[in-house]
Structures are given as structure tokens and as C-alpha cells.
């Protein structure tokens, strides 16, 4: 019994020291080499598959997530030099984008430039796409075009694929 | 007996957690190494000694600034080589970049302050980053946007177009604004990515001027 207690206490102590060391090492290596490459400002979440009535308009809610600390311009940015977020579906995919309804942007100002009000999306947002699909199974490669920034820097405009399996019944 | 089993079970559980933590740490390091390898040639932000603004460490520091020749807004060819003997700030920017617009008035002010000492700024517009070479309408729109901003801010230094064509030589330029400070011999003495402050930019200009 005493032996088991000894083993238990030794394991706990070793674990505590090991975990602290590993955590510290991991944090310091991260702080010293923070790459500027941020390739995943926006991620498409879901749906991966939808069933819609063939030949009739159907509403599909597309969910996206913006990486923490970043924002993207809304569909209606506050200034004409800013790049709006837009969703599109290429022609010839068997699915037509009839219309897209975008959420209203959140008003945001940068600490260094409080006079300029920006209309942005942060966190998660949903685009309501109204689509018309022909009968059959269509693997649609929609496109989301956006431009992301944090408080001090901006990344170039980017287009990501929005892959949805649309089944027209 | 029951107590012994419990202690033994807890020990095994802890050992399993320890093994998992080791594996997670190894996996993190492996991914980090891959990411660093993939980003070879890119600069990095490192914390400034004693806190403050993080410093951008570019692999170009201490090396000759990559040569380029680009057209300005009037269609004239401008070469970096023409500025040998001057300290030069190569400022990559775009009109869609809010922080770039914030720092432009600072750069104009500093350019005017140090021009007599042999300092010049080359603004390199990367407006058309996502444009295809044959997208004439897109390029015309991008050039018009840059021209409008330059006129509005009364930018006194050359603003060059198609910065994307030289971005690879300057480390990929994943973020804007990005600036390289070049001394009179054409060597990159320091660099900065992201919006910092006018005083930070001024200190880097003085470094390029060797003051």
C-alpha cells in the first residue's frame, strides 16, 4: 500500500513538472516564430449537402467562420475603396444562384483611427442563398470572395471554395 | 484491495494522459516545423526586447534590396537602381488596406522632412493582387482607385503599379502595409509589417540614413 502511494505521488510530481515544461516550451517557441502567413481567415462550415425541389427556388443558409482577431468587410462596406464580401456560383454547375441575402455588418472602428467607421463581419456569419437546381446530383463549387484585416494589417483579397452537394429532386 | 485497485487505475490513467501529452507536443512541433519550412523566405514578427512594437524580421535584412523596374501612375518606368545613393523606403500598400491609408500621411510628412538629406519613398501599389493579367477592366479600375487616393492625399513620391510582380522577391507580402528601409548603398537595413507609429517609421528612416 505504502509502495503504491509512493508510485502515485512520484507519477503526479513527474507529470506536473513535465507538463509545465512542455507547456512553457510550446508557448515560447510559438511566441518566437509567429509566422505572418494567415491562409485561413474564413472557413466554410456547412451545409455539405442539401436537397432541394428541382426547378424551384430554394433557400440555403451558408455558414462561415472568421478566424479570431480578424474581420472582413461586410457585403456593403462603409467606403467604396473597400472590397465587399460576395458569394457566387459559377455557371454550368446545374445550380443557379438566384439571389443572396447577406447579414448586416457590425460597425467597428480601429483604435488608431477612431473617426473611420467600418462595416464588418467577425466570428460566424450566415449568407442566405436562394438557388435553383436542375434534377440530379450537383457538386457545386461556390465562391466566397473577401478581404480580411486585423487591427493593424490586411491580407490580400481572397476567394475560397464553398463546396456543396446539391441534390435536385 | 479496492483502494489499491483505485490507486493503480489512477496511476495508469495519468500515465496515459502523459503519453497523450507527449504525442500532442510532438505533433505540434512537427506541424510547426512544416509551417516554417513552407514559409521559408517569409519574414516573421518577433517580440521587441522589453516589449513594445513587435519587430518584423525579414530574411532580406543585410542583403541588397531586390532590383525592380515598374511603371508609375503616369506610365513612366521607375527603377530602384535609379535611387542608389539615397536612402529609400519601399512601401507596399493598397487602397483597400485601411492601415495603409492611416500610415500614408505619416510617410508623406516624413518624406518631406528628410528629402533634403537624401531620402525618398517608393510607394508600391499591390492593388491588383487578385487580378489576372488579361483582366483589363479590373486593372483599369485598380489603377483608377490608386490614382484617386494619390491625388486625394497629394502623395509627393512615385507610386508604382503591379507590386504583385515583385512581391515574391520581397518575401511574399502576405500582409499590408509592408515596408523595407534601404540605405544609400542599396542594402535593406530594416523592415516593418503592419501599422506601427509615425515615430517607429521615423526611427527606421534614420537608420536607413545612417543617423
mmCIF file of C-alpha atoms in Angstrom:
data_model
loop_
_atom_site.group_PDB
_atom_site.id
_atom_site.type_symbol
_atom_site.label_atom_id
_atom_site.label_comp_id
_atom_site.label_asym_id
_atom_site.label_seq_id
_atom_site.Cartn_x
_atom_site.Cartn_y
_atom_site.Cartn_z
ATOM 1 C CA UNK A 1 0.000 0.000 0.000
ATOM 2 C CA UNK A 2 2.781 2.367 1.003
ATOM 3 C CA UNK A 3 4.619 1.364 -2.184
ATOM 4 C CA UNK A 4 1.589 2.183 -4.352
ATOM 5 C CA UNK A 5 1.193 5.540 -2.631
ATOM 6 C CA UNK A 6 4.839 6.282 -3.380
ATOM 7 C CA UNK A 7 4.374 5.388 -7.034
ATOM 8 C CA UNK A 8 1.286 7.541 -7.262
ATOM 9 C CA UNK A 9 2.943 10.607 -5.682
ATOM 10 C CA UNK A 10 6.061 10.215 -7.871
ATOM 11 C CA UNK A 11 3.978 9.982 -11.064
ATOM 12 C CA UNK A 12 1.954 13.063 -10.127
ATOM 13 C CA UNK A 13 5.118 15.068 -9.398
ATOM 14 C CA UNK A 14 6.831 13.954 -12.631
ATOM 15 C CA UNK A 15 3.686 14.760 -14.583
ATOM 16 C CA UNK A 16 3.341 18.220 -13.108
ATOM 17 C CA UNK A 17 6.964 19.098 -13.900
ATOM 18 C CA UNK A 18 6.776 17.536 -17.383
ATOM 19 C CA UNK A 19 3.513 19.200 -18.286
ATOM 20 C CA UNK A 20 4.708 22.612 -17.141
ATOM 21 C CA UNK A 21 7.973 22.254 -19.058
ATOM 22 C CA UNK A 22 6.233 21.097 -22.236
ATOM 23 C CA UNK A 23 3.662 23.866 -21.997
ATOM 24 C CA UNK A 24 6.317 26.545 -21.464
ATOM 25 C CA UNK A 25 8.426 25.238 -24.326
ATOM 26 C CA UNK A 26 5.450 25.134 -26.623
ATOM 27 C CA UNK A 27 4.422 28.693 -25.760
ATOM 28 C CA UNK A 28 7.906 30.163 -26.127
ATOM 29 C CA UNK A 29 8.525 28.519 -29.495
ATOM 30 C CA UNK A 30 5.173 29.873 -30.676
ATOM 31 C CA UNK A 31 5.958 33.403 -29.487
ATOM 32 C CA UNK A 32 9.348 33.451 -31.146
ATOM 33 C CA UNK A 33 8.207 32.276 -34.540
ATOM 34 C CA UNK A 34 4.791 33.698 -35.209
ATOM 35 C CA UNK A 35 4.512 33.422 -38.984
ATOM 36 C CA UNK A 36 2.626 36.171 -40.724
ATOM 37 C CA UNK A 37 1.072 33.752 -43.168
ATOM 38 C CA UNK A 38 -2.617 33.581 -42.375
ATOM 39 C CA UNK A 39 -4.186 31.459 -45.022
ATOM 40 C CA UNK A 40 -7.467 30.572 -43.336
ATOM 41 C CA UNK A 41 -9.104 33.877 -42.486
ATOM 42 C CA UNK A 42 -12.515 32.440 -43.406
ATOM 43 C CA UNK A 43 -13.661 28.832 -43.224
ATOM 44 C CA UNK A 44 -16.823 27.438 -44.778
ATOM 45 C CA UNK A 45 -18.640 25.430 -42.124
ATOM 46 C CA UNK A 46 -21.812 23.852 -43.560
ATOM 47 C CA UNK A 47 -24.032 22.527 -45.150
ATOM 48 C CA UNK A 48 -22.068 19.959 -47.144
ATOM 49 C CA UNK A 49 -25.206 18.536 -48.733
ATOM 50 C CA UNK A 50 -28.701 19.881 -49.374
ATOM 51 C CA UNK A 51 -31.792 18.504 -51.048
ATOM 52 C CA UNK A 52 -33.962 20.999 -52.918
ATOM 53 C CA UNK A 53 -37.024 20.720 -55.172
ATOM 54 C CA UNK A 54 -35.797 20.590 -58.768
ATOM 55 C CA UNK A 55 -36.531 23.680 -60.852
ATOM 56 C CA UNK A 56 -37.866 25.693 -57.919
ATOM 57 C CA UNK A 57 -36.121 28.378 -55.852
ATOM 58 C CA UNK A 58 -34.892 27.086 -52.504
ATOM 59 C CA UNK A 59 -33.254 28.830 -49.599
ATOM 60 C CA UNK A 60 -29.901 27.517 -48.362
ATOM 61 C CA UNK A 61 -28.198 29.009 -45.296
ATOM 62 C CA UNK A 62 -24.416 29.013 -45.767
ATOM 63 C CA UNK A 63 -22.441 29.186 -42.529
ATOM 64 C CA UNK A 64 -18.938 30.652 -42.349
ATOM 65 C CA UNK A 65 -16.436 31.318 -39.581
ATOM 66 C CA UNK A 66 -13.842 34.104 -39.481
ATOM 67 C CA UNK A 67 -10.607 33.426 -37.609
ATOM 68 C CA UNK A 68 -10.309 35.059 -34.202
ATOM 69 C CA UNK A 69 -8.834 38.554 -34.235
ATOM 70 C CA UNK A 70 -9.695 39.122 -37.887
ATOM 71 C CA UNK A 71 -12.580 40.884 -39.595
ATOM 72 C CA UNK A 72 -13.753 41.012 -43.190
ATOM 73 C CA UNK A 73 -15.745 43.739 -44.893
ATOM 74 C CA UNK A 74 -19.483 43.189 -44.987
ATOM 75 C CA UNK A 75 -21.346 42.965 -48.299
ATOM 76 C CA UNK A 76 -21.926 46.703 -48.032
ATOM 77 C CA UNK A 77 -18.659 48.229 -46.792
ATOM 78 C CA UNK A 78 -18.627 51.730 -45.403
ATOM 79 C CA UNK A 79 -16.421 53.081 -48.184
ATOM 80 C CA UNK A 80 -16.179 52.393 -51.894
ATOM 81 C CA UNK A 81 -12.468 51.567 -51.765
ATOM 82 C CA UNK A 82 -13.132 48.566 -49.507
ATOM 83 C CA UNK A 83 -13.728 45.146 -51.012
ATOM 84 C CA UNK A 84 -17.188 43.694 -50.255
ATOM 85 C CA UNK A 85 -17.781 40.089 -49.289
ATOM 86 C CA UNK A 86 -19.613 38.332 -52.110
ATOM 87 C CA UNK A 87 -20.853 34.821 -52.799
ATOM 88 C CA UNK A 88 -21.235 33.398 -56.285
ATOM 89 C CA UNK A 89 -21.875 30.112 -58.063
ATOM 90 C CA UNK A 90 -20.111 29.528 -61.394
ATOM 91 C CA UNK A 91 -22.282 28.972 -64.459
ATOM 92 C CA UNK A 92 -22.779 25.463 -65.763
ATOM 93 C CA UNK A 93 -22.878 23.668 -62.436
ATOM 94 C CA UNK A 94 -26.568 22.735 -62.688
ATOM 95 C CA UNK A 95 -27.349 25.127 -59.863
ATOM 96 C CA UNK A 96 -28.074 28.807 -60.350
ATOM 97 C CA UNK A 97 -27.742 31.454 -57.672
ATOM 98 C CA UNK A 98 -30.998 33.376 -57.870
ATOM 99 C CA UNK A 99 -30.095 35.816 -55.113
ATOM 100 C CA UNK A 100 -28.041 36.069 -51.950
ATOM 101 C CA UNK A 101 -29.023 37.817 -48.754
ATOM 102 C CA UNK A 102 -26.137 38.956 -46.626
ATOM 103 C CA UNK A 103 -26.196 39.832 -42.933
ATOM 104 C CA UNK A 104 -25.822 43.463 -41.944
ATOM 105 C CA UNK A 105 -22.293 44.364 -40.961
ATOM 106 C CA UNK A 106 -21.241 45.266 -37.453
ATOM 107 C CA UNK A 107 -19.940 48.809 -37.083
ATOM 108 C CA UNK A 108 -16.318 48.789 -35.992
ATOM 109 C CA UNK A 109 -13.567 51.368 -35.556
ATOM 110 C CA UNK A 110 -9.839 50.834 -35.278
ATOM 111 C CA UNK A 111 -8.188 52.239 -32.124
ATOM 112 C CA UNK A 112 -5.666 54.134 -34.218
ATOM 113 C CA UNK A 113 -8.317 55.629 -36.494
ATOM 114 C CA UNK A 114 -11.495 56.085 -34.418
ATOM 115 C CA UNK A 115 -13.008 58.509 -36.922
ATOM 116 C CA UNK A 116 -13.411 55.843 -39.592
ATOM 117 C CA UNK A 117 -16.365 53.536 -39.115
ATOM 118 C CA UNK A 118 -16.148 50.146 -40.800
ATOM 119 C CA UNK A 119 -18.953 47.721 -41.606
ATOM 120 C CA UNK A 120 -17.540 44.260 -40.972
ATOM 121 C CA UNK A 121 -18.230 40.633 -40.181
ATOM 122 C CA UNK A 122 -16.480 38.879 -37.312
ATOM 123 C CA UNK A 123 -16.901 35.434 -35.786
ATOM 124 C CA UNK A 124 -19.569 33.401 -37.559
ATOM 125 C CA UNK A 125 -21.907 34.694 -40.225
ATOM 126 C CA UNK A 126 -24.594 33.270 -42.491
ATOM 127 C CA UNK A 127 -25.388 34.033 -46.118
ATOM 128 C CA UNK A 128 -28.878 33.074 -47.247
ATOM 129 C CA UNK A 129 -28.507 31.812 -50.808
ATOM 130 C CA UNK A 130 -31.586 31.331 -52.966
ATOM 131 C CA UNK A 131 -30.716 28.643 -55.502
ATOM 132 C CA UNK A 132 -32.461 26.894 -58.365
ATOM 133 C CA UNK A 133 -31.192 23.391 -59.169
ATOM 134 C CA UNK A 134 -31.966 21.099 -62.063
ATOM 135 C CA UNK A 135 -32.874 17.488 -61.263
ATOM 136 C CA UNK A 136 -29.934 15.344 -60.241
ATOM 137 C CA UNK A 137 -26.870 15.436 -58.050
ATOM 138 C CA UNK A 138 -24.625 18.504 -58.453
ATOM 139 C CA UNK A 139 -21.300 19.049 -56.729
ATOM 140 C CA UNK A 140 -21.268 22.844 -56.667
ATOM 141 C CA UNK A 141 -18.064 24.798 -56.129
ATOM 142 C CA UNK A 142 -19.433 28.135 -54.929
ATOM 143 C CA UNK A 143 -17.036 31.004 -54.299
ATOM 144 C CA UNK A 144 -16.752 33.404 -51.402
ATOM 145 C CA UNK A 145 -14.691 36.496 -52.159
ATOM 146 C CA UNK A 146 -13.496 38.550 -49.201
ATOM 147 C CA UNK A 147 -10.693 40.685 -47.868
ATOM 148 C CA UNK A 148 -9.561 40.263 -44.271
ATOM 149 C CA UNK A 149 -7.693 42.504 -41.834
ATOM 150 C CA UNK A 150 -6.826 42.646 -38.190
ATOM 151 C CA UNK A 151 -6.388 45.916 -36.311
ATOM 152 C CA UNK A 152 -3.016 46.742 -37.882
ATOM 153 C CA UNK A 153 -2.660 44.885 -41.145
ATOM 154 C CA UNK A 154 -4.593 43.497 -44.065
ATOM 155 C CA UNK A 155 -4.324 40.397 -46.161
ATOM 156 C CA UNK A 156 -4.837 40.444 -49.921
ATOM 157 C CA UNK A 157 -8.335 39.715 -51.249
ATOM 158 C CA UNK A 158 -9.044 36.024 -51.420
ATOM 159 C CA UNK A 159 -11.587 33.653 -52.939
ATOM 160 C CA UNK A 160 -12.330 30.381 -51.156
ATOM 161 C CA UNK A 161 -14.285 27.412 -52.449
ATOM 162 C CA UNK A 162 -17.689 26.678 -50.961
ATOM 163 C CA UNK A 163 -18.314 23.033 -51.813
ATOM 164 C CA UNK A 164 -21.932 21.897 -51.562
ATOM 165 C CA UNK A 165 -23.543 18.724 -52.830
ATOM 166 C CA UNK A 166 -26.904 19.926 -54.132
ATOM 167 C CA UNK A 167 -29.483 17.242 -54.854
ATOM 168 C CA UNK A 168 -32.363 18.411 -57.039
ATOM 169 C CA UNK A 169 -35.401 16.171 -56.556
ATOM 170 C CA UNK B 1 -7.743 -4.229 -2.091
ATOM 171 C CA UNK B 2 -10.325 -1.939 -3.605
ATOM 172 C CA UNK B 3 -8.233 1.076 -2.637
ATOM 173 C CA UNK B 4 -5.160 -0.461 -4.250
ATOM 174 C CA UNK B 5 -7.076 -1.002 -7.469
ATOM 175 C CA UNK B 6 -8.232 2.605 -7.458
ATOM 176 C CA UNK B 7 -4.701 3.918 -6.935
ATOM 177 C CA UNK B 8 -3.355 1.659 -9.662
ATOM 178 C CA UNK B 9 -6.153 2.714 -12.018
ATOM 179 C CA UNK B 10 -5.491 6.398 -11.353
ATOM 180 C CA UNK B 11 -1.768 5.885 -11.961
ATOM 181 C CA UNK B 12 -2.418 4.158 -15.284
ATOM 182 C CA UNK B 13 -4.816 6.899 -16.303
ATOM 183 C CA UNK B 14 -2.243 9.568 -15.520
ATOM 184 C CA UNK B 15 0.416 7.664 -17.443
ATOM 185 C CA UNK B 16 -1.963 7.513 -20.414
ATOM 186 C CA UNK B 17 -2.524 11.294 -20.201
ATOM 187 C CA UNK B 18 1.230 11.783 -20.043
ATOM 188 C CA UNK B 19 1.703 9.680 -23.187
ATOM 189 C CA UNK B 20 -1.019 11.643 -24.954
ATOM 190 C CA UNK B 21 0.562 14.987 -23.932
ATOM 191 C CA UNK B 22 3.891 13.791 -25.308
ATOM 192 C CA UNK B 23 2.322 12.792 -28.592
ATOM 193 C CA UNK B 24 0.419 16.129 -28.834
ATOM 194 C CA UNK B 25 3.609 18.078 -28.201
ATOM 195 C CA UNK B 26 5.476 16.074 -30.858
ATOM 196 C CA UNK B 27 2.646 16.616 -33.332
ATOM 197 C CA UNK B 28 2.635 20.370 -32.618
ATOM 198 C CA UNK B 29 6.375 20.583 -33.225
ATOM 199 C CA UNK B 30 6.103 18.571 -36.425
ATOM 200 C CA UNK B 31 3.375 20.893 -37.792
ATOM 201 C CA UNK B 32 5.308 23.966 -36.704
ATOM 202 C CA UNK B 33 8.443 22.697 -38.490
ATOM 203 C CA UNK B 34 6.414 22.051 -41.648
ATOM 204 C CA UNK B 35 4.902 25.510 -41.466
ATOM 205 C CA UNK B 36 8.291 27.152 -41.058
ATOM 206 C CA UNK B 37 9.688 25.169 -43.980
ATOM 207 C CA UNK B 38 6.692 26.135 -46.126
ATOM 208 C CA UNK B 39 7.179 29.759 -45.203
ATOM 209 C CA UNK B 40 10.926 29.851 -45.881
ATOM 210 C CA UNK B 41 11.760 33.256 -47.251
ATOM 211 C CA UNK B 42 8.906 34.904 -45.394
ATOM 212 C CA UNK B 43 9.574 37.368 -42.637
ATOM 213 C CA UNK B 44 8.473 36.879 -39.081
ATOM 214 C CA UNK B 45 7.256 39.080 -36.286
ATOM 215 C CA UNK B 46 9.332 38.729 -33.149
ATOM 216 C CA UNK B 47 8.699 40.458 -29.825
ATOM 217 C CA UNK B 48 10.739 43.617 -29.284
ATOM 218 C CA UNK B 49 13.234 43.489 -26.426
ATOM 219 C CA UNK B 50 11.448 44.767 -23.332
ATOM 220 C CA UNK B 51 8.048 44.698 -25.018
ATOM 221 C CA UNK B 52 6.689 47.335 -27.377
ATOM 222 C CA UNK B 53 6.064 47.016 -31.104
ATOM 223 C CA UNK B 54 6.940 43.567 -32.448
ATOM 224 C CA UNK B 55 9.807 43.698 -34.917
ATOM 225 C CA UNK B 56 9.497 42.305 -38.428
ATOM 226 C CA UNK B 57 12.490 40.146 -39.166
ATOM 227 C CA UNK B 58 12.894 39.779 -42.918
ATOM 228 C CA UNK B 59 15.461 37.461 -44.488
ATOM 229 C CA UNK B 60 16.323 40.439 -46.733
ATOM 230 C CA UNK B 61 17.836 42.460 -43.884
ATOM 231 C CA UNK B 62 21.548 42.975 -44.545
ATOM 232 C CA UNK B 63 21.159 41.984 -48.189
ATOM 233 C CA UNK B 64 20.850 44.135 -51.312
ATOM 234 C CA UNK B 65 17.255 45.157 -51.968
ATOM 235 C CA UNK B 66 15.943 43.064 -54.880
ATOM 236 C CA UNK B 67 16.124 45.121 -58.079
ATOM 237 C CA UNK B 68 12.913 46.092 -59.854
ATOM 238 C CA UNK B 69 11.574 48.293 -62.584
ATOM 239 C CA UNK B 70 7.887 49.145 -62.518
ATOM 240 C CA UNK B 71 5.654 51.705 -64.170
ATOM 241 C CA UNK B 72 4.340 54.628 -62.177
ATOM 242 C CA UNK B 73 0.809 56.030 -62.398
ATOM 243 C CA UNK B 74 1.813 58.078 -65.457
ATOM 244 C CA UNK B 75 3.233 55.079 -67.290
ATOM 245 C CA UNK B 76 6.883 56.044 -66.719
ATOM 246 C CA UNK B 77 9.341 53.286 -65.863
ATOM 247 C CA UNK B 78 10.918 53.668 -62.432
ATOM 248 C CA UNK B 79 13.861 51.536 -61.360
ATOM 249 C CA UNK B 80 15.154 51.072 -57.827
ATOM 250 C CA UNK B 81 18.691 51.345 -59.215
ATOM 251 C CA UNK B 82 17.988 54.984 -60.060
ATOM 252 C CA UNK B 83 17.882 55.753 -56.330
ATOM 253 C CA UNK B 84 21.351 54.407 -55.457
ATOM 254 C CA UNK B 85 22.990 56.980 -53.185
ATOM 255 C CA UNK B 86 19.676 57.768 -51.478
ATOM 256 C CA UNK B 87 18.029 56.120 -48.513
ATOM 257 C CA UNK B 88 14.766 54.632 -49.779
ATOM 258 C CA UNK B 89 11.585 53.482 -48.101
ATOM 259 C CA UNK B 90 9.869 50.870 -50.281
ATOM 260 C CA UNK B 91 6.297 50.924 -49.025
ATOM 261 C CA UNK B 92 3.948 48.176 -50.270
ATOM 262 C CA UNK B 93 0.323 49.229 -49.913
ATOM 263 C CA UNK B 94 -3.149 49.033 -51.481
ATOM 264 C CA UNK B 95 -6.196 51.269 -51.417
ATOM 265 C CA UNK B 96 -8.337 48.503 -49.876
ATOM 266 C CA UNK B 97 -5.912 48.358 -46.928
ATOM 267 C CA UNK B 98 -7.197 50.608 -44.129
ATOM 268 C CA UNK B 99 -3.946 50.595 -42.082
ATOM 269 C CA UNK B 100 -2.030 51.595 -45.257
ATOM 270 C CA UNK B 101 -4.285 54.629 -45.618
ATOM 271 C CA UNK B 102 -3.678 55.554 -41.990
ATOM 272 C CA UNK B 103 0.115 55.498 -42.320
ATOM 273 C CA UNK B 104 0.322 57.279 -45.701
ATOM 274 C CA UNK B 105 0.052 60.827 -44.249
ATOM 275 C CA UNK B 106 2.845 59.957 -41.784
ATOM 276 C CA UNK B 107 5.052 58.732 -44.632
ATOM 277 C CA UNK B 108 4.347 61.872 -46.653
ATOM 278 C CA UNK B 109 5.283 64.055 -43.689
ATOM 279 C CA UNK B 110 8.497 62.124 -43.026
ATOM 280 C CA UNK B 111 9.421 62.093 -46.704
ATOM 281 C CA UNK B 112 9.127 65.872 -46.821
ATOM 282 C CA UNK B 113 11.094 66.189 -43.575
ATOM 283 C CA UNK B 114 14.079 64.098 -44.730
ATOM 284 C CA UNK B 115 14.055 64.573 -48.523
ATOM 285 C CA UNK B 116 16.820 67.177 -48.324
ATOM 286 C CA UNK B 117 19.042 64.646 -46.578
ATOM 287 C CA UNK B 118 18.773 62.221 -49.464
ATOM 288 C CA UNK B 119 15.648 60.258 -48.551
ATOM 289 C CA UNK B 120 12.933 59.101 -50.946
ATOM 290 C CA UNK B 121 9.865 56.905 -50.766
ATOM 291 C CA UNK B 122 8.703 54.478 -53.440
ATOM 292 C CA UNK B 123 5.067 53.554 -52.907
ATOM 293 C CA UNK B 124 4.402 50.165 -54.490
ATOM 294 C CA UNK B 125 0.728 49.533 -55.098
ATOM 295 C CA UNK B 126 -0.412 45.907 -54.902
ATOM 296 C CA UNK B 127 -3.963 46.784 -55.851
ATOM 297 C CA UNK B 128 -4.324 44.050 -58.426
ATOM 298 C CA UNK B 129 -3.266 41.209 -56.197
ATOM 299 C CA UNK B 130 -6.182 39.017 -57.216
ATOM 300 C CA UNK B 131 -6.397 40.257 -60.792
ATOM 301 C CA UNK B 132 -5.475 38.133 -63.792
ATOM 302 C CA UNK B 133 -3.015 39.744 -66.257
ATOM 303 C CA UNK B 134 -5.664 39.859 -69.011
ATOM 304 C CA UNK B 135 -8.324 41.478 -66.827
ATOM 305 C CA UNK B 136 -8.053 44.901 -68.478
ATOM 306 C CA UNK B 137 -11.174 46.297 -66.844
ATOM 307 C CA UNK B 138 -10.007 45.132 -63.434
ATOM 308 C CA UNK B 139 -6.568 46.695 -63.888
ATOM 309 C CA UNK B 140 -8.080 49.954 -65.120
ATOM 310 C CA UNK B 141 -10.334 50.079 -62.062
ATOM 311 C CA UNK B 142 -7.413 49.301 -59.747
ATOM 312 C CA UNK B 143 -5.222 51.979 -61.329
ATOM 313 C CA UNK B 144 -8.055 54.488 -61.088
ATOM 314 C CA UNK B 145 -8.507 53.698 -57.392
ATOM 315 C CA UNK B 146 -4.784 54.176 -56.725
ATOM 316 C CA UNK B 147 -4.702 57.424 -58.735
ATOM 317 C CA UNK B 148 -7.702 58.764 -56.837
ATOM 318 C CA UNK B 149 -6.103 58.072 -53.474
ATOM 319 C CA UNK B 150 -2.733 59.510 -54.541
ATOM 320 C CA UNK B 151 -4.423 62.708 -55.745
ATOM 321 C CA UNK B 152 -6.571 62.941 -52.616
ATOM 322 C CA UNK B 153 -3.585 62.578 -50.271
ATOM 323 C CA UNK B 154 -1.281 64.684 -52.503
ATOM 324 C CA UNK B 155 1.343 61.946 -52.424
ATOM 325 C CA UNK B 156 4.639 63.622 -53.433
ATOM 326 C CA UNK B 157 6.677 60.473 -54.154
ATOM 327 C CA UNK B 158 6.492 57.970 -57.043
ATOM 328 C CA UNK B 159 3.720 55.411 -56.745
ATOM 329 C CA UNK B 160 4.414 52.291 -58.775
ATOM 330 C CA UNK B 161 1.903 49.772 -60.080
ATOM 331 C CA UNK B 162 1.864 45.970 -60.274
ATOM 332 C CA UNK B 163 3.645 45.429 -56.974
ATOM 333 C CA UNK B 164 2.484 41.830 -57.069
ATOM 334 C CA UNK B 165 5.049 41.124 -59.817
ATOM 335 C CA UNK B 166 7.903 41.801 -57.372
ATOM 336 C CA UNK B 167 6.250 40.537 -54.194
ATOM 337 C CA UNK B 168 7.937 37.121 -54.319
ATOM 338 C CA UNK B 169 11.393 38.727 -54.323
ATOM 339 C CA UNK B 170 10.358 40.685 -51.232
ATOM 340 C CA UNK B 171 9.227 37.644 -49.263
ATOM 341 C CA UNK B 172 5.684 37.072 -50.467
ATOM 342 C CA UNK B 173 3.998 40.092 -48.848
ATOM 343 C CA UNK B 174 1.210 38.220 -47.139
ATOM 344 C CA UNK B 175 0.193 41.297 -45.181
ATOM 345 C CA UNK B 176 -0.001 45.013 -45.861
ATOM 346 C CA UNK B 177 1.362 47.518 -45.181
ATOM 347 C CA UNK B 178 4.894 46.153 -45.521
ATOM 348 C CA UNK B 179 7.914 48.455 -45.727
ATOM 349 C CA UNK B 180 11.597 47.910 -46.474
ATOM 350 C CA UNK B 181 14.142 50.546 -45.499
ATOM 351 C CA UNK B 182 17.133 50.640 -47.834
ATOM 352 C CA UNK B 183 20.368 52.522 -47.161
ATOM 353 C CA UNK B 184 22.389 54.610 -49.630
ATOM 354 C CA UNK B 185 24.292 51.504 -50.785
ATOM 355 C CA UNK B 186 21.084 49.688 -51.685
ATOM 356 C CA UNK B 187 21.115 47.349 -48.681
ATOM 357 C CA UNK B 188 17.950 46.574 -46.678
ATOM 358 C CA UNK B 189 18.695 47.779 -43.138
ATOM 359 C CA UNK B 190 15.323 47.055 -41.567
ATOM 360 C CA UNK B 191 11.730 46.241 -42.433
ATOM 361 C CA UNK B 192 8.281 46.595 -40.950
ATOM 362 C CA UNK B 193 4.991 44.874 -41.497
ATOM 363 C CA UNK B 194 1.676 46.198 -40.190
ATOM 364 C CA UNK B 195 0.764 49.617 -38.905
ATOM 365 C CA UNK B 196 3.090 50.787 -36.140
ATOM 366 C CA UNK B 197 3.522 54.517 -35.469
ATOM 367 C CA UNK B 198 4.998 57.593 -37.096
ATOM 368 C CA UNK B 199 7.870 57.617 -34.601
ATOM 369 C CA UNK B 200 8.646 53.976 -35.359
ATOM 370 C CA UNK B 201 8.788 54.716 -39.093
ATOM 371 C CA UNK B 202 10.952 57.773 -38.438
ATOM 372 C CA UNK B 203 13.451 55.751 -36.401
ATOM 373 C CA UNK B 204 13.780 53.291 -39.277
ATOM 374 C CA UNK B 205 14.246 56.116 -41.794
ATOM 375 C CA UNK B 206 17.062 57.482 -39.624
ATOM 376 C CA UNK B 207 18.627 54.025 -39.588
ATOM 377 C CA UNK B 208 18.496 53.945 -43.402
ATOM 378 C CA UNK B 209 20.044 57.422 -43.460
ATOM 379 C CA UNK B 210 22.678 56.129 -41.004
ATOM 380 C CA UNK B 211 21.899 58.808 -38.418
#
